[in-house]
């Protein structure tokens, strides 16, 4: 049953990745999808320059709009992130992000010794907020060319997703791109290789320390509609959930911690089934409580 | 405390819908679309 639950998450992640990257023709032609679906953002990190991508990346789109001469703020993408964040929080990271799936699979690659927690982990977690602030919100707004267009700084200099999903396949499929390879491409390949190596050693290093989208959704984790709940009458505070948590949080103390990606490992291992999850409302909880009292 | 959180959640959700609608109204979706249908050379490490 536990294995089945683990596989359900893997299946959902795979299905979401396939559905949002359903333009298989792109890999045959070396071109990207240009239909109307690209007007809509996907919830996870998924480069829109991937030959198979059907939707837009929210982080890329955010930089595109604020980097445009017309707008200095994007209501469309901010609103989208608010709706998704207030509904699901970081459930997106654990269940709906293609790059999350990539890292999950890489962590399954056997290695002599996996690193459970790196030094200064607690402080390094804040690095993703700096990345969000500097590379997504500030630099694309202020570093502009002569016609006032900003550059997608995060996508250009940091994001390994664009290299993996777009850079490598498009260079392999287009000879003209091969001729254009320079320092930036080598830099991005280096970042990708480092991300892959670290993902084998550490569970989801990109989500923990770098991802600006995870940083945004983490802000909503405490108030999102989907949440985790501890039944204090059942919890024996054994700490088994903390040991099982690959994001290194203590679910029995803070079930809706900003770092929780809702993977469900804690629920699976809890010996007393004290952890539950779902979309809960205070009024509904009160009604249930009252009816149980009656 | 939970009730406050629920109210905050509702406010953010409604505000989010409002933001999205206003963004659509002022044409931000065209910028997203124009960017997404062309290969972003910076994103793939070429430009």
Coordinates of C-alpha atoms in Angstrom, one line a residue:
Chain A
X1 CA 0.0 0.0 0.0
X2 CA 2.8 2.4 0.9
X3 CA 4.7 1.6 -2.3
X4 CA 1.5 2.1 -4.2
X5 CA 1.1 5.6 -2.6
X6 CA 4.7 6.4 -3.6
X7 CA 4.0 5.3 -7.1
X8 CA 0.9 7.3 -7.4
X9 CA 2.9 10.5 -6.9
X10 CA 5.4 9.4 -9.5
X11 CA 2.5 8.6 -11.9
X12 CA 0.9 12.0 -11.4
X13 CA 4.2 13.7 -12.0
X14 CA 4.8 11.7 -15.1
X15 CA 1.3 12.3 -16.5
X16 CA 1.6 16.1 -15.8
X17 CA 5.0 16.2 -17.5
X18 CA 3.6 14.3 -20.6
X19 CA 0.4 16.4 -20.8
X20 CA 2.2 19.7 -20.5
X21 CA 4.9 18.5 -23.0
X22 CA 2.6 16.9 -25.5
X23 CA 3.9 18.5 -28.7
X24 CA 6.0 15.5 -29.6
X25 CA 6.2 16.8 -33.2
X26 CA 8.6 19.5 -32.0
X27 CA 11.3 16.9 -31.4
X28 CA 11.0 15.7 -35.0
X29 CA 11.0 19.2 -36.6
X30 CA 13.3 21.0 -34.2
X31 CA 10.7 23.8 -33.8
X32 CA 8.5 24.8 -30.9
X33 CA 4.8 24.8 -30.5
X34 CA 3.2 28.1 -31.5
X35 CA -0.5 27.5 -30.7
X36 CA -2.9 29.4 -28.4
X37 CA -2.1 27.2 -25.4
X38 CA 1.1 29.1 -25.0
X39 CA -0.9 32.0 -23.7
X40 CA -1.5 30.0 -20.5
X41 CA 1.1 29.3 -17.9
X42 CA 1.8 25.8 -16.5
X43 CA 2.1 25.7 -12.6
X44 CA 5.6 24.2 -12.6
X45 CA 8.9 25.1 -14.0
X46 CA 8.8 24.1 -17.7
X47 CA 10.8 26.1 -20.3
X48 CA 8.6 27.4 -23.1
X49 CA 11.5 26.9 -25.5
X50 CA 11.3 23.1 -25.0
X51 CA 10.3 21.7 -28.4
X52 CA 7.4 19.7 -26.8
X53 CA 6.1 22.4 -24.4
X54 CA 2.5 23.3 -24.8
X55 CA 2.3 26.0 -22.1
X56 CA 4.4 28.9 -20.8
X57 CA 6.8 28.9 -17.8
X58 CA 5.5 31.3 -15.1
X59 CA 9.0 32.5 -14.2
X60 CA 10.0 33.1 -17.9
X61 CA 6.7 34.8 -18.5
X62 CA 7.1 37.0 -15.5
X63 CA 10.4 38.3 -16.7
X64 CA 9.1 38.7 -20.3
X65 CA 6.3 41.0 -19.2
X66 CA 8.2 43.1 -16.7
X67 CA 11.1 43.3 -19.2
X68 CA 8.7 44.7 -21.8
X69 CA 8.8 48.5 -22.5
X70 CA 5.0 48.7 -21.9
X71 CA 4.7 47.2 -18.5
X72 CA 6.7 47.3 -15.3
X73 CA 4.5 44.9 -13.3
X74 CA 2.6 41.9 -14.4
X75 CA -0.9 41.5 -13.1
X76 CA -1.5 38.4 -15.2
X77 CA 1.4 36.3 -13.9
X78 CA 1.2 37.6 -10.3
X79 CA -2.5 36.8 -10.3
X80 CA -1.8 33.3 -11.7
X81 CA 0.8 32.6 -9.0
X82 CA -1.6 33.9 -6.3
X83 CA -4.4 31.7 -7.4
X84 CA -2.2 28.6 -7.7
X85 CA -0.3 29.4 -4.6
X86 CA -3.4 30.1 -2.4
X87 CA -5.0 26.9 -3.6
X88 CA -2.1 24.4 -3.7
X89 CA 1.0 26.0 -2.2
X90 CA 4.1 23.8 -2.7
X91 CA 2.0 20.8 -3.7
X92 CA 3.0 22.0 -7.2
X93 CA 6.7 21.3 -6.4
X94 CA 6.0 17.8 -5.2
X95 CA 3.4 16.7 -7.7
X96 CA 3.2 19.0 -10.7
X97 CA 6.6 20.2 -11.6
X98 CA 8.5 18.5 -14.4
X99 CA 11.9 19.6 -13.1
X100 CA 10.8 18.3 -9.6
X101 CA 10.2 14.9 -11.3
X102 CA 13.7 15.1 -13.0
X103 CA 15.3 15.6 -9.6
X104 CA 13.3 12.9 -7.9
X105 CA 14.5 10.4 -10.6
X106 CA 18.1 11.6 -10.3
X107 CA 18.0 11.0 -6.6
X108 CA 17.0 7.4 -7.2
X109 CA 20.4 6.9 -9.0
X110 CA 22.4 4.8 -6.6
X111 CA 25.5 6.4 -5.1
X112 CA 27.9 5.3 -2.3
X113 CA 26.7 7.9 0.1
X114 CA 23.8 10.3 -0.2
X115 CA 23.9 13.6 1.7
X116 CA 20.9 14.0 4.0
X117 CA 21.8 17.6 5.1
X118 CA 24.5 19.9 4.0
X119 CA 26.3 22.4 6.2
X120 CA 24.5 25.6 6.7
X121 CA 21.5 24.1 5.1
X122 CA 19.1 26.3 7.1
X123 CA 20.7 29.5 5.8
X124 CA 21.2 28.3 2.3
X125 CA 17.5 27.8 2.0
X126 CA 17.1 31.6 1.9
X127 CA 19.3 31.8 -1.2
X128 CA 16.3 31.0 -3.4
X129 CA 14.6 34.2 -2.1
X130 CA 17.7 36.2 -3.1
X131 CA 17.6 34.6 -6.5
X132 CA 13.9 35.5 -6.9
X133 CA 14.4 39.1 -5.8
X134 CA 17.6 39.8 -7.7
X135 CA 17.4 37.7 -10.9
X136 CA 13.6 37.5 -11.5
X137 CA 12.1 40.7 -10.0
X138 CA 14.9 43.4 -10.1
X139 CA 17.4 42.8 -12.8
X140 CA 14.9 42.1 -15.7
X141 CA 13.2 45.4 -14.7
X142 CA 16.3 47.6 -14.5
X143 CA 18.9 46.1 -16.8
X144 CA 17.6 47.1 -20.1
X145 CA 18.9 47.6 -23.6
X146 CA 18.9 50.8 -25.7
X147 CA 15.2 50.3 -26.6
X148 CA 14.2 49.7 -23.0
X149 CA 13.7 45.9 -23.3
X150 CA 14.8 43.9 -20.2
X151 CA 16.5 40.5 -20.4
X152 CA 15.2 37.3 -18.7
X153 CA 18.2 37.3 -16.4
X154 CA 17.3 34.2 -14.4
X155 CA 16.5 32.1 -17.6
X156 CA 19.7 33.4 -19.3
X157 CA 22.3 32.9 -16.5
X158 CA 20.9 30.4 -14.0
X159 CA 18.0 28.2 -15.1
X160 CA 19.1 24.7 -15.9
X161 CA 15.6 23.7 -17.1
X162 CA 16.0 25.8 -20.3
X163 CA 19.3 24.1 -21.1
X164 CA 17.9 20.6 -20.4
X165 CA 14.5 21.0 -22.1
X166 CA 15.4 23.5 -24.8
X167 CA 19.1 24.1 -25.2
X168 CA 20.3 20.5 -25.7
X169 CA 17.5 19.2 -28.0
X170 CA 17.3 22.4 -30.1
X171 CA 21.1 22.4 -30.6
X172 CA 21.0 18.8 -31.6
X173 CA 18.1 19.4 -34.0
X174 CA 19.3 22.7 -35.6
X175 CA 22.8 23.1 -37.3
X176 CA 22.5 26.9 -37.1
X177 CA 22.4 26.8 -33.3
X178 CA 25.5 24.6 -33.2
X179 CA 27.4 27.4 -35.0
X180 CA 26.1 29.9 -32.5
X181 CA 27.4 28.1 -29.4
X182 CA 29.6 30.3 -27.2
X183 CA 30.5 31.1 -23.6
X184 CA 26.8 31.3 -22.4
X185 CA 26.0 27.8 -23.7
X186 CA 29.1 26.3 -22.0
X187 CA 28.2 28.2 -18.8
X188 CA 24.6 26.9 -18.8
X189 CA 25.8 23.3 -19.6
X190 CA 28.1 23.6 -16.6
X191 CA 25.2 24.7 -14.3
X192 CA 23.1 21.8 -15.7
X193 CA 25.9 19.3 -15.0
X194 CA 26.4 20.6 -11.5
X195 CA 22.6 20.4 -10.9
X196 CA 22.5 16.8 -12.1
X197 CA 25.5 15.8 -10.0
X198 CA 24.1 17.5 -6.9
X199 CA 20.6 16.0 -7.5
X200 CA 22.1 12.5 -7.4
X201 CA 23.8 13.3 -4.0
X202 CA 21.2 15.6 -2.4
X203 CA 17.4 15.4 -2.6
X204 CA 16.1 18.2 -4.8
X205 CA 19.0 20.7 -4.4
X206 CA 17.5 23.0 -7.0
X207 CA 14.1 23.2 -5.2
X208 CA 15.8 23.7 -1.8
X209 CA 18.3 26.4 -2.7
X210 CA 17.7 27.9 -6.1
X211 CA 14.2 27.7 -7.5
X212 CA 12.4 31.1 -7.5
X213 CA 9.1 29.5 -8.3
X214 CA 9.4 27.3 -5.2
X215 CA 10.3 30.4 -3.3
X216 CA 7.0 32.0 -4.4
X217 CA 4.8 29.0 -3.6
X218 CA 6.5 28.6 -0.2
X219 CA 5.1 31.9 0.9
X220 CA 1.6 30.5 0.4
X221 CA 2.3 27.1 2.1
X222 CA 1.0 28.2 5.5
X223 CA -2.3 29.6 4.1
X224 CA -3.0 27.5 1.1
X225 CA -6.4 25.7 0.8
X226 CA -4.6 22.3 0.6
X227 CA -2.8 21.7 3.8
X228 CA -1.4 19.1 6.2
X229 CA -2.9 18.5 9.6
X230 CA -1.6 16.8 12.7
X231 CA -4.1 15.0 14.9
X232 CA -2.5 15.8 18.3
X233 CA -4.6 13.1 20.0
X234 CA -2.9 10.5 17.8
X235 CA 0.6 12.0 17.5
X236 CA 3.1 10.3 19.9
X237 CA 6.0 12.7 18.8
X238 CA 8.2 9.8 17.9
X239 CA 10.0 11.8 15.2
X240 CA 9.7 9.1 12.5
X241 CA 8.2 11.7 10.1
X242 CA 11.1 14.0 10.6
X243 CA 13.6 11.2 9.8
X244 CA 11.6 10.3 6.6
X245 CA 11.3 13.9 5.4
X246 CA 13.8 14.4 2.6
X247 CA 13.2 18.2 2.7
X248 CA 14.5 18.1 6.3
X249 CA 11.6 19.5 8.1
X250 CA 9.7 18.3 11.2
X251 CA 6.2 17.6 10.0
X252 CA 4.8 16.8 13.5
X253 CA 5.8 20.3 14.7
X254 CA 5.2 22.4 11.5
X255 CA 3.1 20.4 9.0
X256 CA 2.7 23.4 6.8
X257 CA 6.3 24.5 6.8
X258 CA 7.4 26.7 3.9
X259 CA 9.8 23.9 2.7
X260 CA 7.2 21.2 2.6
X261 CA 6.6 20.0 -0.9
X262 CA 3.6 17.8 0.1
X263 CA 5.4 14.6 -1.1
X264 CA 3.5 12.6 1.6
X265 CA 6.5 10.6 2.9
X266 CA 5.7 11.7 6.4
X267 CA 2.1 10.5 6.1
X268 CA 3.3 7.1 4.8
X269 CA 5.6 6.4 7.7
X270 CA 3.5 7.8 10.6
X271 CA 2.9 4.8 12.8
X272 CA -0.3 6.2 14.3
X273 CA -1.7 7.8 11.1
X274 CA -1.7 11.2 12.8
X275 CA -1.0 13.2 9.7
X276 CA -3.7 13.9 7.2
X277 CA -4.0 16.2 4.2
X278 CA -6.5 17.7 2.0
X279 CA -8.6 20.8 1.2
X280 CA -10.1 21.8 4.5
X281 CA -12.1 24.7 5.6
X282 CA -12.5 26.0 9.2
X283 CA -16.3 26.0 9.0
X284 CA -16.3 22.4 7.7
X285 CA -13.9 21.3 10.5
X286 CA -16.1 23.0 13.1
X287 CA -19.2 21.2 11.7
X288 CA -17.4 17.9 11.8
X289 CA -16.2 18.6 15.3
X290 CA -19.7 19.5 16.5
X291 CA -21.3 16.5 14.9
X292 CA -18.7 14.2 16.5
X293 CA -19.5 15.8 19.9
X294 CA -23.2 15.1 19.3
Chain B
X1 CA -5.8 31.6 13.9
X2 CA -7.1 29.1 11.4
X3 CA -10.0 31.3 10.6
X4 CA -7.7 34.3 9.9
X5 CA -5.6 32.1 7.6
X6 CA -8.7 31.0 5.8
X7 CA -9.7 34.6 5.3
X8 CA -6.2 35.5 4.0
X9 CA -6.5 32.6 1.6
X10 CA -9.8 33.8 0.3
X11 CA -8.6 37.4 -0.1
X12 CA -5.4 36.3 -2.0
X13 CA -7.4 33.9 -4.2
X14 CA -10.0 36.6 -5.1
X15 CA -7.3 39.2 -5.5
X16 CA -5.4 36.8 -7.8
X17 CA -8.5 36.3 -10.0
X18 CA -8.8 40.1 -10.1
X19 CA -5.1 40.6 -11.0
X20 CA -5.3 38.0 -13.8
X21 CA -8.4 39.6 -15.2
X22 CA -6.8 43.1 -15.2
X23 CA -3.7 41.6 -16.7
X24 CA -5.7 40.0 -19.5
X25 CA -7.6 43.3 -20.0
X26 CA -4.4 45.4 -20.5
X27 CA -3.0 42.9 -22.9
X28 CA -0.2 41.2 -21.0
X29 CA -1.2 37.8 -22.4
X30 CA 0.0 39.0 -25.9
X31 CA 3.5 39.7 -24.4
X32 CA 3.5 36.2 -22.9
X33 CA 2.3 34.6 -26.1
X34 CA 4.8 36.5 -28.3
X35 CA 7.7 35.5 -26.0
X36 CA 6.5 31.8 -25.8
X37 CA 6.1 31.1 -29.5
X38 CA 9.6 32.1 -30.4
X39 CA 12.6 30.2 -29.3
X40 CA 14.1 32.2 -26.4
X41 CA 17.8 32.2 -27.3
X42 CA 18.8 33.5 -23.9
X43 CA 16.9 30.7 -22.2
X44 CA 18.5 28.0 -24.2
X45 CA 22.0 29.5 -23.8
X46 CA 22.5 30.7 -27.4
X47 CA 21.8 34.5 -27.3

